[in-house]
GROMACS .gro file of N, CA, C and O in nm:
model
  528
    1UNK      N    1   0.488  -3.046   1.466
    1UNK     CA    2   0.523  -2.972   1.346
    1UNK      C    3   0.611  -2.854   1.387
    1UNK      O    4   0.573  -2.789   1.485
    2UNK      N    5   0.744  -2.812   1.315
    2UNK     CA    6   0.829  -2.730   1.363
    2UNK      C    7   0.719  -2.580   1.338
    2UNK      O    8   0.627  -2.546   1.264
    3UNK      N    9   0.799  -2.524   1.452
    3UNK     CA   10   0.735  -2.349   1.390
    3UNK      C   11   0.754  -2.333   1.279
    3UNK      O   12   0.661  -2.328   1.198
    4UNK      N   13   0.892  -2.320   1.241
    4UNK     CA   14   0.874  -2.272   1.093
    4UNK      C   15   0.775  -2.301   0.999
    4UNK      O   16   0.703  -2.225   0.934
    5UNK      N   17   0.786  -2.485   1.004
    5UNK     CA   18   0.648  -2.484   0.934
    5UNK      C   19   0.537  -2.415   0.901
    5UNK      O   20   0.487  -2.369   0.798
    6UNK      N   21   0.510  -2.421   1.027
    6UNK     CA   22   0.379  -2.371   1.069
    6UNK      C   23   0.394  -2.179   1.039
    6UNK      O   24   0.297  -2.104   1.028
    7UNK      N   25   0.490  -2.151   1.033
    7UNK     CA   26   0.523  -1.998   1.001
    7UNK      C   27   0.481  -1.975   0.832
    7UNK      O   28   0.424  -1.880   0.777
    8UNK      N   29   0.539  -2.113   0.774
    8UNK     CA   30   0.562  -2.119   0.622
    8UNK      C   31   0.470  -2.068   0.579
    8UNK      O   32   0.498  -1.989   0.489
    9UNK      N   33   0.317  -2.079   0.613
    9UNK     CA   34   0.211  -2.069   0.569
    9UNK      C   35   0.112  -1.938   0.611
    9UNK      O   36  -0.004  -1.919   0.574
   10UNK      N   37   0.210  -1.843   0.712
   10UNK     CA   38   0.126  -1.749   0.772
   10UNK      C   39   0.057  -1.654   0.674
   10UNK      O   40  -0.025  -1.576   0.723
   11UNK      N   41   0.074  -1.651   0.575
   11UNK     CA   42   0.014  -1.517   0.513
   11UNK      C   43  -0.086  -1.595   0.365
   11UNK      O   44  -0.169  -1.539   0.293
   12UNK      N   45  -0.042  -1.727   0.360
   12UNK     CA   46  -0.173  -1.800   0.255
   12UNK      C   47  -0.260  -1.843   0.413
   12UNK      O   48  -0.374  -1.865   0.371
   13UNK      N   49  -0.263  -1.861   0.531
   13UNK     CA   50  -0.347  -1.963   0.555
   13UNK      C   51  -0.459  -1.876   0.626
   13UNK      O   52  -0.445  -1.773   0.692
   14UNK      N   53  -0.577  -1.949   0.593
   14UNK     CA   54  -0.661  -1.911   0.597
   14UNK      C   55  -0.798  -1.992   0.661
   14UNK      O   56  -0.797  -2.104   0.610
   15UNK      N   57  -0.866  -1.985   0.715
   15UNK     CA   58  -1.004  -2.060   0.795
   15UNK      C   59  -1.134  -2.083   0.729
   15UNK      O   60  -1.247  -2.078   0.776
   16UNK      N   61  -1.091  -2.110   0.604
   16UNK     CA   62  -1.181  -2.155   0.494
   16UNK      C   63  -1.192  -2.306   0.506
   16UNK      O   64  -1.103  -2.382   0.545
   17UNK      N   65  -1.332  -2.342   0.461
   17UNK     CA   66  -1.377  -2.457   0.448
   17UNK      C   67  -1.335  -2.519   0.353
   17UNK      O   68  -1.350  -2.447   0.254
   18UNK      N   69  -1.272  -2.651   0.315
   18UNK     CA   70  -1.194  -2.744   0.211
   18UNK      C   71  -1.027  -2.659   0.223
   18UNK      O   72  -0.966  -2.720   0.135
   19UNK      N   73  -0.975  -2.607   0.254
   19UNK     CA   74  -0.884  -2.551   0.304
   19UNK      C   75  -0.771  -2.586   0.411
   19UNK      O   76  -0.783  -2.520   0.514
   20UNK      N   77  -0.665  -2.673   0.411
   20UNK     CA   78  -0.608  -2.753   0.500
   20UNK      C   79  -0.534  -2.685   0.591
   20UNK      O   80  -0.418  -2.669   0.552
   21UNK      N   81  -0.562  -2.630   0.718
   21UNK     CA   82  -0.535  -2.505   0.788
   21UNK      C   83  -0.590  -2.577   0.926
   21UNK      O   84  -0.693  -2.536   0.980
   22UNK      N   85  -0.534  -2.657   0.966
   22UNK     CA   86  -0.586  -2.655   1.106
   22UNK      C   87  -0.489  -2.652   1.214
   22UNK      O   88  -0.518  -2.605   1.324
   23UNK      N   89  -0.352  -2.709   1.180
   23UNK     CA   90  -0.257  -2.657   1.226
   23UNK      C   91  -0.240  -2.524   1.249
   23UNK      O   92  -0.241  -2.504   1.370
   24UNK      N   93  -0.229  -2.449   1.201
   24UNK     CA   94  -0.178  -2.289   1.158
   24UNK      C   95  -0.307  -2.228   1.200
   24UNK      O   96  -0.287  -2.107   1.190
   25UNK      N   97  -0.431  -2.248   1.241
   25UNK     CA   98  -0.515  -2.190   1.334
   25UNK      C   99  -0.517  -2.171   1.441
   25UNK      O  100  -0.583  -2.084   1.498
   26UNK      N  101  -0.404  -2.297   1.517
   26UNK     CA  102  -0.341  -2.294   1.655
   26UNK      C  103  -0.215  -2.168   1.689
   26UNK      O  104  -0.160  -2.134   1.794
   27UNK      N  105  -0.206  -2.129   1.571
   27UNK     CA  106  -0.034  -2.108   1.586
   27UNK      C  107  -0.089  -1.976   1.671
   27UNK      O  108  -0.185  -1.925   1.612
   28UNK      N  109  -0.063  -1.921   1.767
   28UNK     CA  110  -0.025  -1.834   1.850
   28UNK      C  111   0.012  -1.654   1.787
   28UNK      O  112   0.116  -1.643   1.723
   29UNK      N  113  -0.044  -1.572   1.801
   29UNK     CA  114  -0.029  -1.437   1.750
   29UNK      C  115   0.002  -1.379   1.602
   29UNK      O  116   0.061  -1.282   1.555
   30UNK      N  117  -0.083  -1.514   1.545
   30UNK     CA  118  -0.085  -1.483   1.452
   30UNK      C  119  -0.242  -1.463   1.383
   30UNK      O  120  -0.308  -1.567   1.384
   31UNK      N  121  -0.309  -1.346   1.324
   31UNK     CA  122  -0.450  -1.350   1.293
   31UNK      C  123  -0.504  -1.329   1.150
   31UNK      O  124  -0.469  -1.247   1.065
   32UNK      N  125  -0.597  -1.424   1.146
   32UNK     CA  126  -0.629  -1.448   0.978
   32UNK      C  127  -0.793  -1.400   1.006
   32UNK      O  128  -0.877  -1.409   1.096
   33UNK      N  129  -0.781  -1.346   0.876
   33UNK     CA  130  -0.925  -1.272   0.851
   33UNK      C  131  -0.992  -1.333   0.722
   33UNK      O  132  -0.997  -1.245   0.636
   34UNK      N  133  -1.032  -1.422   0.689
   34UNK     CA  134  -1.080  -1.469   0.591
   34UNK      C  135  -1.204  -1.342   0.517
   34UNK      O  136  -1.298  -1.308   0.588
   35UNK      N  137  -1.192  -1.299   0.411
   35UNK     CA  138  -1.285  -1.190   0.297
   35UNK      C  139  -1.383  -1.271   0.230
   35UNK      O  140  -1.504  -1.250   0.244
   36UNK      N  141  -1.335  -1.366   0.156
   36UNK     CA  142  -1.403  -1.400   0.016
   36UNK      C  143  -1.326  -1.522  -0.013
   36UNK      O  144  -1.203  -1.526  -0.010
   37UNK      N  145  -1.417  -1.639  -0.045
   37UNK     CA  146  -1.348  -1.725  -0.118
   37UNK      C  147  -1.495  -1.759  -0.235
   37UNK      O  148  -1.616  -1.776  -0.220
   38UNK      N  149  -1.394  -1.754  -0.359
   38UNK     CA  150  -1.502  -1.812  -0.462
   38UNK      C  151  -1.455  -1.892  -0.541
   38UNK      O  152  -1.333  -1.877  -0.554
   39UNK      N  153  -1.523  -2.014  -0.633
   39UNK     CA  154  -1.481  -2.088  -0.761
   39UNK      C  155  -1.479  -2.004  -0.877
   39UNK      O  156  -1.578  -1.986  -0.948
   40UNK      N  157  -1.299  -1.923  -0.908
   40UNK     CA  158  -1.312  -1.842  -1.060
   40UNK      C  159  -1.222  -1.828  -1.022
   40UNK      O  160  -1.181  -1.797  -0.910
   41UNK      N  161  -1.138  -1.870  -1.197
   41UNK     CA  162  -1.213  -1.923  -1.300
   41UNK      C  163  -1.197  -2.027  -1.282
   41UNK      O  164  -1.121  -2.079  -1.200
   42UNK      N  165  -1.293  -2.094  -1.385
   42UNK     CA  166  -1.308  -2.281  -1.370
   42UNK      C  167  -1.234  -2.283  -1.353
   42UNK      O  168  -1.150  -2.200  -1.387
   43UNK      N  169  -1.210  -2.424  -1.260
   43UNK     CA  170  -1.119  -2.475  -1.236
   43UNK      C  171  -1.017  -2.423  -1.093
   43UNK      O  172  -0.948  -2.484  -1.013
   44UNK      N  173  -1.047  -2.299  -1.111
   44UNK     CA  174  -0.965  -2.252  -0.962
   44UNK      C  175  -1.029  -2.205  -0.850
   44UNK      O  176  -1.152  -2.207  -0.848
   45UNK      N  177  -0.965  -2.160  -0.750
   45UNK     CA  178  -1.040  -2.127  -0.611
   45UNK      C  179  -0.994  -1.980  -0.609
   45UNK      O  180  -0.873  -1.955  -0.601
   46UNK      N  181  -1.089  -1.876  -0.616
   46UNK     CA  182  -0.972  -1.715  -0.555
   46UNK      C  183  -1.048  -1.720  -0.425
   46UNK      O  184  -1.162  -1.751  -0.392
   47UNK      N  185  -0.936  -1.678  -0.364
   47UNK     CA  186  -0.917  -1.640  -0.205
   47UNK      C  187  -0.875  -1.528  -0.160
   47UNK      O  188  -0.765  -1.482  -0.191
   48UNK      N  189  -0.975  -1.457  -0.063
   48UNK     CA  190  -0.914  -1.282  -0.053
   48UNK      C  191  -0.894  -1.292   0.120
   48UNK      O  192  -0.997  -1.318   0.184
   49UNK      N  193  -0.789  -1.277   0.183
   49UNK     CA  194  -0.804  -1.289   0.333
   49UNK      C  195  -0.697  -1.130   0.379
   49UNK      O  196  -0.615  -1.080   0.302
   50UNK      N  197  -0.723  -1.088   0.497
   50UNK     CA  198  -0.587  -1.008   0.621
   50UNK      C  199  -0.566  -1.102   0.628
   50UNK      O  200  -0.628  -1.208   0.621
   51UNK      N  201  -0.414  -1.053   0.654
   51UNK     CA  202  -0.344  -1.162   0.780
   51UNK      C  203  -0.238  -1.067   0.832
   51UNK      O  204  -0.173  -1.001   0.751
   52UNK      N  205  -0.216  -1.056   0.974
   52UNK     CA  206  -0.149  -0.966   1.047
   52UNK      C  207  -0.038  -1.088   1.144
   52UNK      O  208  -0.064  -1.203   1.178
   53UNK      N  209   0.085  -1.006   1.166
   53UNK     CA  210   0.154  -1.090   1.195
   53UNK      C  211   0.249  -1.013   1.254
   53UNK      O  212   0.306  -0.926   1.188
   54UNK      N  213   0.280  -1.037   1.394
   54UNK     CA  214   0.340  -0.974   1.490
   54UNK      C  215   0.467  -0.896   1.426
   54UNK      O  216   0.511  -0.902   1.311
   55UNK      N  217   0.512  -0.823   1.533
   55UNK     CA  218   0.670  -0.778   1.499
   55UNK      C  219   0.726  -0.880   1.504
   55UNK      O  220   0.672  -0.979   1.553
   56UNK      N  221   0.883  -0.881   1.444
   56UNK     CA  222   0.986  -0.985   1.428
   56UNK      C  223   0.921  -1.142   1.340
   56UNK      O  224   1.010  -1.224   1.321
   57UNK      N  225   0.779  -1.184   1.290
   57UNK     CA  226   0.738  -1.274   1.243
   57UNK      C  227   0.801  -1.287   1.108
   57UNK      O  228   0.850  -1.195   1.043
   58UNK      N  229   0.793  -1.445   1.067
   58UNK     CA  230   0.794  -1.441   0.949
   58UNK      C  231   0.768  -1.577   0.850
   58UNK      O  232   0.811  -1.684   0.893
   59UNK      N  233   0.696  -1.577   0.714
   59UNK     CA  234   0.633  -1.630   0.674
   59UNK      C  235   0.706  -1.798   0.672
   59UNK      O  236   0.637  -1.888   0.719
   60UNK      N  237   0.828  -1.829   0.623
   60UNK     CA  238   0.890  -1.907   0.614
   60UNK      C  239   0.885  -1.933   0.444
   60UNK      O  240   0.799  -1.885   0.370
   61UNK      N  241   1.015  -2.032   0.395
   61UNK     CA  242   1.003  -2.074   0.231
   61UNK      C  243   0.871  -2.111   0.219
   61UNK      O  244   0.840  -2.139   0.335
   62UNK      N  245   0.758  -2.130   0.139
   62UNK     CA  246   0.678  -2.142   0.068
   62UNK      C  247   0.619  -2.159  -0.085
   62UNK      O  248   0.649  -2.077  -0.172
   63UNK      N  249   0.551  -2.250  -0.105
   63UNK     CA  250   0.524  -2.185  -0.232
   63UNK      C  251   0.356  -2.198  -0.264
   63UNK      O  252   0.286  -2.253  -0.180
   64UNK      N  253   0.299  -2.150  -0.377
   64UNK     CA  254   0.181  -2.181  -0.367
   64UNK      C  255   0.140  -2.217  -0.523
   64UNK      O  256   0.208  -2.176  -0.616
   65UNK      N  257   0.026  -2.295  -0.540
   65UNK     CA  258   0.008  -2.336  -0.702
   65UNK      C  259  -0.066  -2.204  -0.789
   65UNK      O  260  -0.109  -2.205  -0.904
   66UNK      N  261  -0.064  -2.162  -0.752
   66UNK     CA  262  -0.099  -2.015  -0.821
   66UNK      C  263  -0.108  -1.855  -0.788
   66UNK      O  264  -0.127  -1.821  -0.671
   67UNK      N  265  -0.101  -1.791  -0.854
   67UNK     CA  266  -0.006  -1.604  -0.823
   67UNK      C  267  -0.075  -1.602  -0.730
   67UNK      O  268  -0.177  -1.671  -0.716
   68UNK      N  269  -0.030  -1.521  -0.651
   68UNK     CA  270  -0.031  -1.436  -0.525
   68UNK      C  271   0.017  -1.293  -0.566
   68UNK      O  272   0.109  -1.242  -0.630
   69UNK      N  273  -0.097  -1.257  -0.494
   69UNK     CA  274  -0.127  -1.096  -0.552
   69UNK      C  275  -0.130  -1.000  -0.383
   69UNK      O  276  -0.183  -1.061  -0.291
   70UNK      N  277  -0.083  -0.878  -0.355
   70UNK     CA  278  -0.078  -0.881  -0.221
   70UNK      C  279  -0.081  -0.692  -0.200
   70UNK      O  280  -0.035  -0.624  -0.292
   71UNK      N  281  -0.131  -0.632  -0.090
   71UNK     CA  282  -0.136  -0.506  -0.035
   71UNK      C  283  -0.064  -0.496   0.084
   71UNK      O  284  -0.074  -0.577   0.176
   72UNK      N  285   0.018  -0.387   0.081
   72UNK     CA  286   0.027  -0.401   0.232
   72UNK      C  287  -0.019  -0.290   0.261
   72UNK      O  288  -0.003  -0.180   0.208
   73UNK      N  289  -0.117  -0.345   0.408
   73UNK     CA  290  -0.198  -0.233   0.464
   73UNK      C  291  -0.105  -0.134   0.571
   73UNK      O  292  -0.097  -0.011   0.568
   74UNK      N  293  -0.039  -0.228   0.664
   74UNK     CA  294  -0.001  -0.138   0.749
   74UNK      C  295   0.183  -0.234   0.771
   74UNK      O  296   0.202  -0.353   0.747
   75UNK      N  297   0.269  -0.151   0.811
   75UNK     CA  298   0.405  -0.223   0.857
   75UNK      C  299   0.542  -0.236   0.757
   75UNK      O  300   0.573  -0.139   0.687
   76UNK      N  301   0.601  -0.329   0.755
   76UNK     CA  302   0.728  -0.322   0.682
   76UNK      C  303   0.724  -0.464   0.705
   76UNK      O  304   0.702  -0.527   0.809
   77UNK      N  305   0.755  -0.508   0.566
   77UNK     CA  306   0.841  -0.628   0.551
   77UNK      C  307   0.931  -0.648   0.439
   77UNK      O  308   0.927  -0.561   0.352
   78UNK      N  309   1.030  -0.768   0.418
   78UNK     CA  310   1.100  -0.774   0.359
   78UNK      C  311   1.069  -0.874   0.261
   78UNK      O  312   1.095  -0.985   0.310
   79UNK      N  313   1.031  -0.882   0.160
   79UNK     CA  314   0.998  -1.015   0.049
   79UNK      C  315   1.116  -1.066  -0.031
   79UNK      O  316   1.202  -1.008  -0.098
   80UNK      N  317   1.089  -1.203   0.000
   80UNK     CA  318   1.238  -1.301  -0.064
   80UNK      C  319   1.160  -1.373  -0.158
   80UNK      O  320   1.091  -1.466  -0.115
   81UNK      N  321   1.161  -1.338  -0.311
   81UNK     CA  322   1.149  -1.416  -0.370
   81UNK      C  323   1.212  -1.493  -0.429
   81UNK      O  324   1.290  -1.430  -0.501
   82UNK      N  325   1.228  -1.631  -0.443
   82UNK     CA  326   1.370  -1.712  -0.527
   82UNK      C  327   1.370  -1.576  -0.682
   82UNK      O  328   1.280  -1.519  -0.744
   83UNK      N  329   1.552  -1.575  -0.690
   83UNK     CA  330   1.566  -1.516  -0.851
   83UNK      C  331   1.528  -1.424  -0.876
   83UNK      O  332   1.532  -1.381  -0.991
   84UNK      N  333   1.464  -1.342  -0.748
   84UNK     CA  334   1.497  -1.177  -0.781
   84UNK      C  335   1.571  -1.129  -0.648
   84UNK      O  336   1.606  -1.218  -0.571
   85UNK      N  337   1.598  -1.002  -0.615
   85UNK     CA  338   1.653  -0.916  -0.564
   85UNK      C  339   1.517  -0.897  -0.404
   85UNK      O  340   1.396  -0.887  -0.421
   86UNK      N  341   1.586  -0.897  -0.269
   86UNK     CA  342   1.484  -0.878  -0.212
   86UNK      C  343   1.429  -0.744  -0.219
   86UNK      O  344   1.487  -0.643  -0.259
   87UNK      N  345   1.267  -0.759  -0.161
   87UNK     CA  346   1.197  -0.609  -0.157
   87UNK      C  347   1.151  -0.553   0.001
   87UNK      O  348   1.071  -0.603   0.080
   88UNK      N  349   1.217  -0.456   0.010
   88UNK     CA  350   1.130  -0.345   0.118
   88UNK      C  351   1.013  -0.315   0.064
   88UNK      O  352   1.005  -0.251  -0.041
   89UNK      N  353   0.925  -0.352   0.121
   89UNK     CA  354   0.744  -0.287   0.126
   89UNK      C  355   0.720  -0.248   0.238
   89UNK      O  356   0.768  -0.286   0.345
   90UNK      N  357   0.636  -0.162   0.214
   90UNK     CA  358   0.565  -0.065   0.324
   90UNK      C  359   0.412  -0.037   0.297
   90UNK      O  360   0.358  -0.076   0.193
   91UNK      N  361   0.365   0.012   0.366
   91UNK     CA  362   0.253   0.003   0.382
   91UNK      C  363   0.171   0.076   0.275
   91UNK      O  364   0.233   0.181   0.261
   92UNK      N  365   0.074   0.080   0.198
   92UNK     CA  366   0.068   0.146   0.061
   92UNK      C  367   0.137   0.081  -0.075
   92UNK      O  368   0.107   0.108  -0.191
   93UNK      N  369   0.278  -0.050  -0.010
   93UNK     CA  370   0.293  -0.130  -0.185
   93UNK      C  371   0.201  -0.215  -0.191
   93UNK      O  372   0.116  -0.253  -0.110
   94UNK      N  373   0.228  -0.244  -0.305
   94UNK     CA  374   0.176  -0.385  -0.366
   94UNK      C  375   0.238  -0.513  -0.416
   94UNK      O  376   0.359  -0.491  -0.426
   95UNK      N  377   0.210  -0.629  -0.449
   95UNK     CA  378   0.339  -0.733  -0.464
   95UNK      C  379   0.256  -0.810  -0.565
   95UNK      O  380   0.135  -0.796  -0.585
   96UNK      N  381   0.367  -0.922  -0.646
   96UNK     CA  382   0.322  -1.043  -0.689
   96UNK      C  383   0.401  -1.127  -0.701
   96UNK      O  384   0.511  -1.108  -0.753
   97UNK      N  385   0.360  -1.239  -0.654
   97UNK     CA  386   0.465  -1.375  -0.653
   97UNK      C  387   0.369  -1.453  -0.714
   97UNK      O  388   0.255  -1.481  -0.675
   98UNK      N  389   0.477  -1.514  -0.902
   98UNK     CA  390   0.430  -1.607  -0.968
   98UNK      C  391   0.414  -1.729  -0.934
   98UNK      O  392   0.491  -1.789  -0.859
   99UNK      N  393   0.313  -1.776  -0.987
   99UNK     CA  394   0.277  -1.977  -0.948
   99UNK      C  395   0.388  -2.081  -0.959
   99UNK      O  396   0.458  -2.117  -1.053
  100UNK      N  397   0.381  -2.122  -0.810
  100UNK     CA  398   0.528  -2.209  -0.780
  100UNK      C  399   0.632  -2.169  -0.735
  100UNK      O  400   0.717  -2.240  -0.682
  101UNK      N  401   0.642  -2.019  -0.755
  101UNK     CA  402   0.785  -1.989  -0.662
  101UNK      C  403   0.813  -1.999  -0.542
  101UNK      O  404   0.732  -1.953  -0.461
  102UNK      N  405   0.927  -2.057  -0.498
  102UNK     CA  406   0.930  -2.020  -0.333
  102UNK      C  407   1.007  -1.877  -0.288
  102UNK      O  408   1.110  -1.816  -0.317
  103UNK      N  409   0.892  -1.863  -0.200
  103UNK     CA  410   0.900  -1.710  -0.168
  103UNK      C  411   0.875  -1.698   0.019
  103UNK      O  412   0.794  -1.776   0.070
  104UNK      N  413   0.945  -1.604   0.104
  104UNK     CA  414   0.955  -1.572   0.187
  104UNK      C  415   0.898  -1.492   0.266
  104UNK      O  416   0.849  -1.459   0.158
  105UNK      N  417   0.855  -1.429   0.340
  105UNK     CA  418   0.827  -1.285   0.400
  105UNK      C  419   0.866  -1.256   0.541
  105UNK      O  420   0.838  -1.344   0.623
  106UNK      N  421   0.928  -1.143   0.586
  106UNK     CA  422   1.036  -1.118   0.704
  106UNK      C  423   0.946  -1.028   0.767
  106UNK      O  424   0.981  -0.939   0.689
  107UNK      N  425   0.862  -0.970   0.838
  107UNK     CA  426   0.836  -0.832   0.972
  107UNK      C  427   0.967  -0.715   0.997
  107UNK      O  428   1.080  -0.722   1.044
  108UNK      N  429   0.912  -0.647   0.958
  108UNK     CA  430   1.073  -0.511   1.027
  108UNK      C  431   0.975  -0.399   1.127
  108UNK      O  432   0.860  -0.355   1.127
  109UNK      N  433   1.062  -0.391   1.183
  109UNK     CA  434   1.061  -0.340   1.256
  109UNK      C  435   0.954  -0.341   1.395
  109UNK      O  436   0.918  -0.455   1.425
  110UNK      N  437   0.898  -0.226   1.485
  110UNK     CA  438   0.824  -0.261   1.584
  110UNK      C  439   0.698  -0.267   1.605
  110UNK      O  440   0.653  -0.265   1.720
  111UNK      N  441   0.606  -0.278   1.476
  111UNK     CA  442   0.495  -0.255   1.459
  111UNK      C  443   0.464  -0.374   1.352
  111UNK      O  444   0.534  -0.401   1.255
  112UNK      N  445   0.326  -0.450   1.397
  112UNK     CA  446   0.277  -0.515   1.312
  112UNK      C  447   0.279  -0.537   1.161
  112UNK      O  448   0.314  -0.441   1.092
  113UNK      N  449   0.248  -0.649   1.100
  113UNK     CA  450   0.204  -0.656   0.944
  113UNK      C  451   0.081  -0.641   0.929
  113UNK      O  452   0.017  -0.677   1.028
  114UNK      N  453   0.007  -0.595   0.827
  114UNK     CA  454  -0.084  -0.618   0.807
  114UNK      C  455  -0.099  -0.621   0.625
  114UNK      O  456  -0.049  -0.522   0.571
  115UNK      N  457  -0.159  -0.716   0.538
  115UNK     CA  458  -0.158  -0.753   0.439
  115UNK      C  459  -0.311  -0.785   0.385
  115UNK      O  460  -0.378  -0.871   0.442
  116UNK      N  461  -0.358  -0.718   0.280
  116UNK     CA  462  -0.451  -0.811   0.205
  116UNK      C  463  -0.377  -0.879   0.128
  116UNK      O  464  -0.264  -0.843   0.095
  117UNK      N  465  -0.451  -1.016   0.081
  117UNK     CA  466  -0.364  -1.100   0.021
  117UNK      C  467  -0.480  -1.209  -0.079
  117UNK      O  468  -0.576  -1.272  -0.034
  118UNK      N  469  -0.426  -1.201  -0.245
  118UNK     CA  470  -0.541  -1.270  -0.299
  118UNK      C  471  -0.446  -1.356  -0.372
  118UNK      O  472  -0.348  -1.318  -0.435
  119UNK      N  473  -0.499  -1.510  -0.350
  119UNK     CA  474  -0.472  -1.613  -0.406
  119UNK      C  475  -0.556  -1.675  -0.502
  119UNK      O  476  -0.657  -1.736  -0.464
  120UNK      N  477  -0.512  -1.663  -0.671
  120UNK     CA  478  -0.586  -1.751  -0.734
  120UNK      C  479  -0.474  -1.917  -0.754
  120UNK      O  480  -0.364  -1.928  -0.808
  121UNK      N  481  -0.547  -2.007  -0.697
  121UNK     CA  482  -0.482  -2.129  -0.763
  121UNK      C  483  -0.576  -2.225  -0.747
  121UNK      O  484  -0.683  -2.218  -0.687
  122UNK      N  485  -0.506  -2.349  -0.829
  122UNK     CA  486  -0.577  -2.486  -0.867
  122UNK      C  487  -0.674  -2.514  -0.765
  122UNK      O  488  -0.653  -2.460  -0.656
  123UNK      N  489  -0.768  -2.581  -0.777
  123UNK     CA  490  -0.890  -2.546  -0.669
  123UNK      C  491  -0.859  -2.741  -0.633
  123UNK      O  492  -0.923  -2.776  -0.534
  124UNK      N  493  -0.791  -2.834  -0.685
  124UNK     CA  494  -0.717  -2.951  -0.663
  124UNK      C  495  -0.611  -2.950  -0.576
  124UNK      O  496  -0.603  -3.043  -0.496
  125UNK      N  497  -0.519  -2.854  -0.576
  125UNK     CA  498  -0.422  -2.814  -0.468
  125UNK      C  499  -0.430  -2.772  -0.344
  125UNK      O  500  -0.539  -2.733  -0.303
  126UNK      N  501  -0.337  -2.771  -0.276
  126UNK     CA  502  -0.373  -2.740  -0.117
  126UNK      C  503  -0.347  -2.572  -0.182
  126UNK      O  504  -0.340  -2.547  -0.303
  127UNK      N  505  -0.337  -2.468  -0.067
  127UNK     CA  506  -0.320  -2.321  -0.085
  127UNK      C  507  -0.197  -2.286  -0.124
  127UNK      O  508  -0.171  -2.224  -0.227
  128UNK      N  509  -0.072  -2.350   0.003
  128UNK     CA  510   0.037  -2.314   0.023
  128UNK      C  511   0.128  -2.406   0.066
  128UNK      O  512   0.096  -2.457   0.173
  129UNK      N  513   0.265  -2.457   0.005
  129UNK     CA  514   0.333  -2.579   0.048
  129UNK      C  515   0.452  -2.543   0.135
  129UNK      O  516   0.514  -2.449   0.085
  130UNK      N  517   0.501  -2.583   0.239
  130UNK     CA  518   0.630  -2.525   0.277
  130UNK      C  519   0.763  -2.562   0.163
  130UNK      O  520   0.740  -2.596   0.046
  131UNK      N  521   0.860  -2.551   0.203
  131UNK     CA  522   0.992  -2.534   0.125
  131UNK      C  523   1.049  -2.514   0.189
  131UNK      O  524   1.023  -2.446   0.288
  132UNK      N  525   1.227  -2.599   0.144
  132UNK     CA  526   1.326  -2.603   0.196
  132UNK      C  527   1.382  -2.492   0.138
  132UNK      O  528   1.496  -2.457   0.167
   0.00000   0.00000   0.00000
């Protein structure tokens, strides 16, 4: 599986049970903190995880079946969402990327990411799909 791939998914993937992540548990300097996963609302799965991700990392196209809601704890990155304008975040914003978009995330500068990150989607769907 190319890196990127395996990049695509750094900031949904997570070490949850029913959760298709076993690839991306291998991937190398990259660390997932799984919080909370619960069934709500019917029908969906919310998922609360960190995920920290070296300098120069980055998430790859992606998309996921439902919003993504996000903190950043510590670092700088750059968010590409399709059809808007990119965003500088820093440590103290907050983000949201609607269900289905493909969306990006870049590392700046020389210091780590660090992100809470809550996913509600279809509890039938995988978390996070790559994209061309």
């Amino acid at each position: 599986m190319p890196k990127k791939t395996l990049l695509a998914l750094t900031f949904a993937s997570l070490a949850f049970t029913g959760l298709a992540f076993t690839a991306l548990a291998q991937q190398p300097g990259i660390k997932r903190t799984p919080l909370q996963k619960i069934e709500f609302p019917d029908g969906y799965t919310t998922v609360t995880a960190i995920a920290e991700v070296p300098p120069g990392g980055a998430a790859g196209r992606h998309t996921h079946p439902g919003v993504e809601t996000g903190y950043v704890l510590e670092g700088e990155v750059e968010l590409l969402v399709d059809g808007q304008p990119a965003k500088q975040l820093k440590a103290g914003d907050s983000y949201v990327i609607p269900a289905g978009v493909v969306h990006d995330a870049k590392t700046h500068g020389d210091k780590p990411l660090k992100i809470i990150g809550i996913y509600i989607f279809d509890k039938t769907k995988p978390l996070a799909t790559p994209a061309p």
